Amino acid sequence: MGVPFTFVHAADLHLDSPFKGLTKVPAAVRERLRESTFVALGKLSEVVEKEKADFVVLAGDLFDVADRSLRAQLRLQRALGTMTAHGARVFIVHGNHDPESGRQARLDWPEGVFAFGSATVGCIPAYSRKGDLVAHVYGISYPTPSVTDNLALRFKKREGAPFHLALLHANVDGDPSHDNYAPCKLEELITSGFDYWALGHVHDRRVLSEYPHVVYAGNMQGRSIRETGGKGAYVVSVNEAGSIEMKFKDLADVLWREIPVSIEGMESEQQLKNRLLSALEAVRGEAGGRPSVVRIKLEGRGMLHERLLQPNVAEEWIEELREWLGEPEETDAWIWPESIAVRTGGIVRLESVAEEEGFVGELIRGGLAATEHSDASRELLDEAMETLRKQPKIREWLESRSHEERSQWIVQALELSVSLLREDRDGADNRS
Amino acid sequence: MYIRELKVDGYGALHGLNLELDAAVNVIYGPNEAGKSTLLRFVRSMLYGFPNRKDMVERGEPMSGGRHGGRIVISDEAGESWLLERYAERGGEITLRDGVGAVRVLGQAEWERWMLGGISERLFRQLFSVSLNELHELRTLQGEEIGNYLYNAGLAGGSSLSAARRQVGSEMDRLFRPKGTTQEMNRLLISMKEIETEIRSSRDAVRQYGEAREGLEQVELELSSLESGFPELRLQAAKLQSAYDLREWWLKREALLEADAGLRRSLPDPSAQLLAEGTAQIWSEMKSKRDEAKTKLSVEQSALQDLRSRRELLDWDERRVIALPEAERLEALREVVTAKREERSELEAERRTLDETVQATLSRISAEWGEAELQAFGGLAAEREQVRKLQQAWEETERGTMSYHAELRKLERQKEVLRSEESYSISGNLNEGDQAGSVTSREALSADDYFVPRTKPALLQAWHRAEDARRNYDRARTSVRPSRTTANSRGTSDDKARGSALLFLIAGLLGAAAIAIFFFLSGSNGVETSMAYGVFGGLLLLSALVVFLAFSSSSSSSRSGSRTRSRATSSAEEGQSNPSADYNVNLQLYRKQFNESLRQLMNDPQSAATSLIQENSDYAPLDIQEHSEMEDTVWQKLREAVHERLEQLEEVERGESKRQELRNRMHELQVEKDLVERDSEELGRQADALHASWRNWLEVRKLPLHLAPDNLPELLGMAEQGQAALRQRQRVTERSDTLSHAIKEFEQAASRLMETCPPPVGLGSEIGRAVQWIYGDSVKHLARKEEAGHLERELAGADAAVRSAGAELETAAYRIERLLQEAGGATEAELEHRLRIDQRSAEIRLEAREIQLRLESGRDSESRDQLYALLQQHDEASLFTLLSDRKAVLAQEEERRSGLLDRRGRLTQELERLRVESELEDKRQRLLELQSKLELLSERYAILAISDKLIARTKAVYEEERQPEVLRRASRYFKQMTNGAYCRIIAPGDTKALLAETEDRRVLDSIFLSRGTQEQLYLSMRFALCAAASPDHPLPLLLDDLFVHFDESRLIQSLPILQDLAKERQVILFTCHRHVARTIAEGIPTARAVTLGE
């Protein structure tokens, strides 16, 4: 078919992205996290150099915000300079996080970097390091943060190259966990005649199709507890016959992990402590020398449940845990317990309480009924949070919660209510 | 529960009060201060305990004596009654006595649960023990407990519900309040807003960065263009400056050049070049050189004259000079000749002395000897050697003769020794061994009789053969024994045979052992050989004996034991079947062989055996055991005999070999003696020959014949002495001759010399002195001649010097001439004038050149030209103007540049600052962290809010379901009391207000009602709530003067309600109004009226 070549497919760099879900972070952790997207970028440069990639495609969301912080721009400029200095060209499209409409103050790209415009789908020939034409690279950037057109349909193959690579930031088949921008169908991509769709936007890497390849590279560094595990880029090798070999390179500098810990059968805090520590040590072992941010999800039913529901208890536990683990300044492979999500239940099951007559039974019946339907849970939440809804930030956040989260809250509220109402509260009598 | 009787011991103003309240409706009337309210409090305290001292009114410490506390009699609906006792001093402990007198002590909680239906003190006060104050509390429904209690059955009085809501509510309040600022979420929101503002304001960083960078580029551009213009500007300024600075010098140079031109004009040829530098010096040098040359010439000429006059004075005789070498030679010889003459006379005297010495020596040697003989006494060394050899041979011969004699004597002695030894050895052998078979020991002799072989090996061989044969025989016998024993086990012969076979075996073994021991011993320890022989022999004899015994007893002692044999044969024949015949043949054969071998061994086996065992022979016929033993003994003896014999044989062999050795030595001695004798004779002959040759030698030398060789050294010494004298005399003579000849030669030469150079008269006779004189004269002449030669050479040198001085003078003159020609053929005076002008000119020009160098150094031709142009075109003032203008321009440009540099520095700093700030920028992270925190708290808040909301909702449900009943009842009461003026009470779920609906459907908020009507509404609510609150344990209703604001008709209207209530529970009314008491008592016939304070 043609000359063999190698390219690197990365996406969603989200440079200088802030990290969600962190509170009371010590300087070492914050610093490491803040640098992590850049470290991942640096590792990407190393991969490009080591693999002798002929070119690099970056499928959008290079920056976290349209504003593109100066630091992010400076660092990216430098990294791209390194890549092009190694002889690799770089092709870029912009996505919903860094659309063209972003503020115009921006730095120039180094030579050998091609950013596609947003007006039409561009086509740029890509050459191997030896100078052979190896592919046509097509791409289009987002003009604005919100693009609801099907951009994929605008891609038209132009003959004259042995390989056709489409670079796009899009949501294929409407992934519900991501904003539905540039929506398109996998079927459309497959039948479009391109050899490789280098996609961005979805942060979990996935190969939707092979021959033609439709690939999300995922982001290069997890940014919140929702983006757990290894993150990185694909090194794609195309041989003479046109067969494609993909290697995933883990570039993440800091790992995000969510670990479930059951309180079932535990009777004392000491047991819980031991179990938490061993779970965290396991995480440390799996991290391979990298630091980890960990959310502990306490599950199961046990005696500790009611104690965990007390105000600030989870908070206290996380503080304790951080103390036990020691200062993150002391090691490079630190573990930062981000939070403890208490998803435990009392020994008594809510369902059985719901069977009871009386106030508590009535209460639980009502609550559980609200978890049945999305509308019901929303209504209950809205009603309960009447006062907070006046705060736009909180309202926005509340509205973006899913039914599952709401149901989870309702269940927790029920657990809390039961534990409160079940307590034997004889009147605090002042008579003797 | 009913209160039947109140017994106040001491409470407040009351003491020792007994009050019976056994009716359903009790009206207690009393004026003010009669103790009604105190009584009400007493009831509350009895039921719920005494408050602590903070509430002294309610506590009711007795003011007029009595024990603090009291008793009440209570009964339930069923009529069972208890006496309750409570005293403050007992800590509020309740003592309960039932009808039969059983006492129970209860705690408050237990008591409340048991008898009070879980109604709390607070609820009791609000619902059951009501004064006007409490009545109005209901208006705001502050006592939420009541509501809770109403809506929430089975929740322990509803307290936990409100506690839960309180807890939730307080936590929520901690988290957030709508208008709060200190709550956690409020604070977060404020901080977030601040950060957002900051972020908005810092968004321009990128633009600033871009602008700064652009500005920087612009500045760089300007700077570079500025920098490129600078060098030219500076150059120009520098040129002007230098022109200005150098103007003075330039002027000076111009003046110098002018002066030079003036000087040149004073010369005849102004255009003439300057004479070469140094011409003036050359000129003066030349002049001095010419003067020098003149002086030198005159000096040389006078020296030459002087030399010439000295030479003419010298004169000499040439002949004398020629004769000088001869005269010198003779003068040298003169002294020598005088010495030689003296030596010749000394030599003559010595010759005469030597002659005498020779004559004396000759006479001492021999009368017959003359000088000729002495001379002929050949080479003394050869003679002496000859004589020495002769003498030596003589001595050797004598010594040989003597040693031969000594040896002969020694041999004779040895022979004598041998002979005596031989005789001794022979006499020793007579005791120990035999010699050539002539002498033998007794045992050997007797052994000789037994054994055939005469030598040791033969005997051994025969013996071994005999042993082998015996073994064979023995084996042959034993090999068939088993068959025989099976055939028939009896038969003495068999036994015997067996026994003998055993004997043979033993004998064999013994023999073998003997041999083994022999070899062992002899092999291991040579010293003990004799002992080994003994043992060996013994064993051998023993075995021989055994053989013999076996032999004789078993079978073939044919000659002596036929009886035995026949018996054996017969028994064998008897007992043996056919196979035994074969055996017999075999046996026979072996026996024969055995016999044969024995015969070979012994001369007469039988007799030998007998003699060997003669002491044992009579045992032969003994029984088998003994017989076999005897056989062993015989064989052993035989073996011993054999071995003894072997030993003897060896002994004999040893003796023989020793004798042989002695004989050999004797023979050797004899031979040696003969040889010595022969040598001795030979030596005698040699001595004779020597004697003869000596005599002959003497004769030949005409020496006295009596001389022995011993005298010879002396003779030889004298001869030598003589000969030495002779040789000395010869040498002296020769020397004397030589001297005479030399003297003669000298005299002849001297006379010849005197002929050519006659000495002064008077000296001619004395050759020596004449020669001396001639020599001195000749030397003088020679000296004169040499001096003349020297002067002549000097003359030639002086002549040459004169010539060269002349040439020098000429050269100097020529060069002066040349110089003058060069200078234009002028005269010397003219030249000197020109030289002076030139020198001045040169000085001026040098100065001008220095100035020119100063002006032109470091400039190329172009800039030089420019400089001169400038200097020529501008006077000082205009130059200065030009210069200052240019300087001003330069300074301006410099200033601009420093401004730009400054700007560049600032921009670079700005860029750096932006870069650093951007690196430090973490507002978004902080914002997000706050956001995260806010979300966490919101989540918690949501959970709390949902929890609260769910409780509220459930409560609302309860209100929906339960409230109408209470309200219905309350409405009914209210309508009754108001005589239909109001028909309904409404309690909306969303507000705390209570509404009253009038007959004509108007709805009024209770707060707008008249006080009396308000109180009627609240009382209605209270009555209705009482019914709902304690359905299982109807508590007594204690109302403290609640009707004071009731008008008469409404009071009367209320009575049926009281009656109605009294059906369910006891009603106790306190009033201070007599009409009220009367109205009630009249309206309710069953009511019991009690009057206090009377």
PDB file of C-alpha atoms in Angstrom, chain B residues 236-362:
ATOM      1  CA  GLN B 236      32.222  61.557  12.074  1.00  0.00           C
ATOM      2  CA  ALA B 237      32.271  63.072  15.487  1.00  0.00           C
ATOM      3  CA  ALA B 238      35.626  61.556  16.121  1.00  0.00           C
ATOM      4  CA  LYS B 239      36.995  62.929  12.872  1.00  0.00           C
ATOM      5  CA  LEU B 240      35.853  66.380  13.663  1.00  0.00           C
ATOM      6  CA  GLN B 241      37.171  66.124  17.129  1.00  0.00           C
ATOM      7  CA  SER B 242      40.573  65.022  15.963  1.00  0.00           C
ATOM      8  CA  ALA B 243      40.679  67.675  13.292  1.00  0.00           C
ATOM      9  CA  TYR B 244      39.923  70.186  15.960  1.00  0.00           C
ATOM     10  CA  ASP B 245      42.480  68.751  18.308  1.00  0.00           C
ATOM     11  CA  LEU B 246      45.213  68.494  15.647  1.00  0.00           C
ATOM     12  CA  ARG B 247      44.801  71.936  14.205  1.00  0.00           C
ATOM     13  CA  GLU B 248      47.654  73.354  16.304  1.00  0.00           C
ATOM     14  CA  TRP B 249      50.028  70.730  15.090  1.00  0.00           C
ATOM     15  CA  TRP B 250      49.005  71.201  11.558  1.00  0.00           C
ATOM     16  CA  LEU B 251      49.776  74.887  11.757  1.00  0.00           C
ATOM     17  CA  LYS B 252      53.177  74.160  13.238  1.00  0.00           C
ATOM     18  CA  ARG B 253      53.985  71.780  10.437  1.00  0.00           C
ATOM     19  CA  GLU B 254      53.046  74.310   7.818  1.00  0.00           C
ATOM     20  CA  ALA B 255      55.431  76.793   9.430  1.00  0.00           C
ATOM     21  CA  LEU B 256      58.245  74.292   9.486  1.00  0.00           C
ATOM     22  CA  LEU B 257      57.796  73.421   5.872  1.00  0.00           C
ATOM     23  CA  GLU B 258      57.940  77.115   5.031  1.00  0.00           C
ATOM     24  CA  ALA B 259      61.212  77.502   6.995  1.00  0.00           C
ATOM     25  CA  ASP B 260      62.739  74.589   5.179  1.00  0.00           C
ATOM     26  CA  ALA B 261      61.872  76.060   1.809  1.00  0.00           C
ATOM     27  CA  GLY B 262      63.628  79.303   2.884  1.00  0.00           C
ATOM     28  CA  LEU B 263      66.781  77.465   3.808  1.00  0.00           C
ATOM     29  CA  ARG B 264      66.893  75.638   0.565  1.00  0.00           C
ATOM     30  CA  ARG B 265      66.668  78.855  -1.292  1.00  0.00           C
ATOM     31  CA  SER B 266      69.973  80.020   0.228  1.00  0.00           C
ATOM     32  CA  LEU B 267      71.780  77.232  -1.617  1.00  0.00           C
ATOM     33  CA  PRO B 268      73.145  77.680  -5.146  1.00  0.00           C
ATOM     34  CA  ASP B 269      70.882  74.900  -6.260  1.00  0.00           C
ATOM     35  CA  PRO B 270      67.762  75.115  -4.192  1.00  0.00           C
ATOM     36  CA  SER B 271      66.323  71.986  -5.764  1.00  0.00           C
ATOM     37  CA  ALA B 272      69.313  69.900  -4.814  1.00  0.00           C
ATOM     38  CA  GLN B 273      68.547  66.986  -2.674  1.00  0.00           C
ATOM     39  CA  LEU B 274      69.881  66.816   0.793  1.00  0.00           C
ATOM     40  CA  LEU B 275      73.204  65.132   0.958  1.00  0.00           C
ATOM     41  CA  ALA B 276      73.089  61.651   2.283  1.00  0.00           C
ATOM     42  CA  GLU B 277      72.711  61.586   6.003  1.00  0.00           C
ATOM     43  CA  GLY B 278      76.056  61.311   7.739  1.00  0.00           C
ATOM     44  CA  THR B 279      77.939  63.049   4.961  1.00  0.00           C
ATOM     45  CA  ALA B 280      79.139  65.683   7.393  1.00  0.00           C
ATOM     46  CA  GLN B 281      80.564  63.042   9.650  1.00  0.00           C
ATOM     47  CA  ILE B 282      82.171  61.224   6.759  1.00  0.00           C
ATOM     48  CA  TRP B 283      83.699  64.495   5.711  1.00  0.00           C
ATOM     49  CA  SER B 284      85.317  65.156   9.026  1.00  0.00           C
ATOM     50  CA  GLU B 285      86.458  61.540   9.333  1.00  0.00           C
ATOM     51  CA  MET B 286      88.082  61.726   5.949  1.00  0.00           C
ATOM     52  CA  LYS B 287      89.979  64.818   6.912  1.00  0.00           C
ATOM     53  CA  SER B 288      91.316  63.315  10.091  1.00  0.00           C
ATOM     54  CA  LYS B 289      92.256  60.107   8.290  1.00  0.00           C
ATOM     55  CA  ARG B 290      94.360  62.085   5.784  1.00  0.00           C
ATOM     56  CA  ASP B 291      96.232  63.741   8.603  1.00  0.00           C
ATOM     57  CA  GLU B 292      96.863  60.466  10.343  1.00  0.00           C
ATOM     58  CA  ALA B 293      98.236  58.876   7.171  1.00  0.00           C
ATOM     59  CA  LYS B 294     100.748  61.695   6.754  1.00  0.00           C
ATOM     60  CA  THR B 295     102.079  61.376  10.286  1.00  0.00           C
ATOM     61  CA  LYS B 296     102.414  57.618  10.044  1.00  0.00           C
ATOM     62  CA  LEU B 297     104.467  57.841   6.830  1.00  0.00           C
ATOM     63  CA  SER B 298     107.100  60.069   8.388  1.00  0.00           C
ATOM     64  CA  VAL B 299     107.436  57.819  11.480  1.00  0.00           C
ATOM     65  CA  GLU B 300     107.963  54.716   9.376  1.00  0.00           C
ATOM     66  CA  GLN B 301     110.615  56.360   7.250  1.00  0.00           C
ATOM     67  CA  SER B 302     112.753  57.359  10.234  1.00  0.00           C
ATOM     68  CA  ALA B 303     112.524  53.809  11.712  1.00  0.00           C
ATOM     69  CA  LEU B 304     113.806  52.364   8.438  1.00  0.00           C
ATOM     70  CA  GLN B 305     116.816  54.667   8.519  1.00  0.00           C
ATOM     71  CA  ASP B 306     117.736  53.590  12.005  1.00  0.00           C
ATOM     72  CA  LEU B 307     117.686  49.894  11.149  1.00  0.00           C
ATOM     73  CA  ARG B 308     119.890  50.369   8.146  1.00  0.00           C
ATOM     74  CA  SER B 309     122.673  52.017  10.153  1.00  0.00           C
ATOM     75  CA  ARG B 310     122.620  49.226  12.767  1.00  0.00           C
ATOM     76  CA  ARG B 311     123.053  46.552  10.135  1.00  0.00           C
ATOM     77  CA  GLU B 312     126.095  48.064   8.668  1.00  0.00           C
ATOM     78  CA  LEU B 313     127.931  47.798  11.974  1.00  0.00           C
ATOM     79  CA  LEU B 314     127.813  43.932  12.158  1.00  0.00           C
ATOM     80  CA  ASP B 315     130.779  41.555  10.867  1.00  0.00           C
ATOM     81  CA  TRP B 316     131.862  37.714  11.366  1.00  0.00           C
ATOM     82  CA  ASP B 317     134.205  34.861  10.151  1.00  0.00           C
ATOM     83  CA  GLU B 318     132.317  32.325   8.102  1.00  0.00           C
ATOM     84  CA  ARG B 319     134.807  29.422   8.584  1.00  0.00           C
ATOM     85  CA  ARG B 320     134.395  29.554  12.267  1.00  0.00           C
ATOM     86  CA  VAL B 321     130.720  29.349  11.890  1.00  0.00           C
ATOM     87  CA  ILE B 322     131.059  26.283   9.646  1.00  0.00           C
ATOM     88  CA  ALA B 323     133.400  24.561  12.132  1.00  0.00           C
ATOM     89  CA  LEU B 324     131.058  25.145  14.969  1.00  0.00           C
ATOM     90  CA  PRO B 325     129.202  21.804  14.844  1.00  0.00           C
ATOM     91  CA  GLU B 326     132.494  19.801  14.961  1.00  0.00           C
ATOM     92  CA  ALA B 327     133.790  22.021  17.732  1.00  0.00           C
ATOM     93  CA  GLU B 328     130.569  21.585  19.611  1.00  0.00           C
ATOM     94  CA  ARG B 329     130.765  17.770  19.254  1.00  0.00           C
ATOM     95  CA  LEU B 330     134.329  17.670  20.438  1.00  0.00           C
ATOM     96  CA  GLU B 331     133.589  20.016  23.278  1.00  0.00           C
ATOM     97  CA  ALA B 332     130.876  17.636  24.347  1.00  0.00           C
ATOM     98  CA  LEU B 333     133.237  14.604  24.073  1.00  0.00           C
ATOM     99  CA  ARG B 334     136.023  16.313  25.889  1.00  0.00           C
ATOM    100  CA  GLU B 335     134.802  15.571  29.360  1.00  0.00           C
ATOM    101  CA  VAL B 336     133.872  12.001  28.365  1.00  0.00           C
ATOM    102  CA  VAL B 337     137.319  11.204  27.052  1.00  0.00           C
ATOM    103  CA  THR B 338     138.885  12.339  30.280  1.00  0.00           C
ATOM    104  CA  ALA B 339     136.551   9.984  32.161  1.00  0.00           C
ATOM    105  CA  LYS B 340     137.326   7.087  29.828  1.00  0.00           C
ATOM    106  CA  ARG B 341     140.996   7.376  30.430  1.00  0.00           C
ATOM    107  CA  GLU B 342     140.480   7.002  34.133  1.00  0.00           C
ATOM    108  CA  GLU B 343     138.197   3.980  33.627  1.00  0.00           C
ATOM    109  CA  ARG B 344     140.821   2.233  31.414  1.00  0.00           C
ATOM    110  CA  SER B 345     143.396   2.308  34.104  1.00  0.00           C
ATOM    111  CA  GLU B 346     140.912   0.902  36.665  1.00  0.00           C
ATOM    112  CA  LEU B 347     140.002  -1.967  34.322  1.00  0.00           C
ATOM    113  CA  GLU B 348     143.631  -2.956  33.918  1.00  0.00           C
ATOM    114  CA  ALA B 349     143.931  -3.404  37.666  1.00  0.00           C
ATOM    115  CA  GLU B 350     140.817  -5.555  37.836  1.00  0.00           C
ATOM    116  CA  ARG B 351     142.088  -7.857  35.061  1.00  0.00           C
ATOM    117  CA  ARG B 352     145.084  -8.677  36.988  1.00  0.00           C
ATOM    118  CA  THR B 353     143.084  -9.577  40.094  1.00  0.00           C
ATOM    119  CA  LEU B 354     140.850 -11.920  38.095  1.00  0.00           C
ATOM    120  CA  ASP B 355     143.837 -13.763  36.643  1.00  0.00           C
ATOM    121  CA  GLU B 356     144.927 -14.653  40.104  1.00  0.00           C
ATOM    122  CA  THR B 357     141.490 -15.880  41.087  1.00  0.00           C
ATOM    123  CA  VAL B 358     141.380 -18.266  38.098  1.00  0.00           C
ATOM    124  CA  GLN B 359     144.675 -19.785  38.875  1.00  0.00           C
ATOM    125  CA  ALA B 360     143.679 -20.430  42.463  1.00  0.00           C
ATOM    126  CA  THR B 361     140.429 -22.121  41.496  1.00  0.00           C
ATOM    127  CA  LEU B 362     142.164 -24.428  38.991  1.00  0.00           C
TER     128      LEU B 362
END
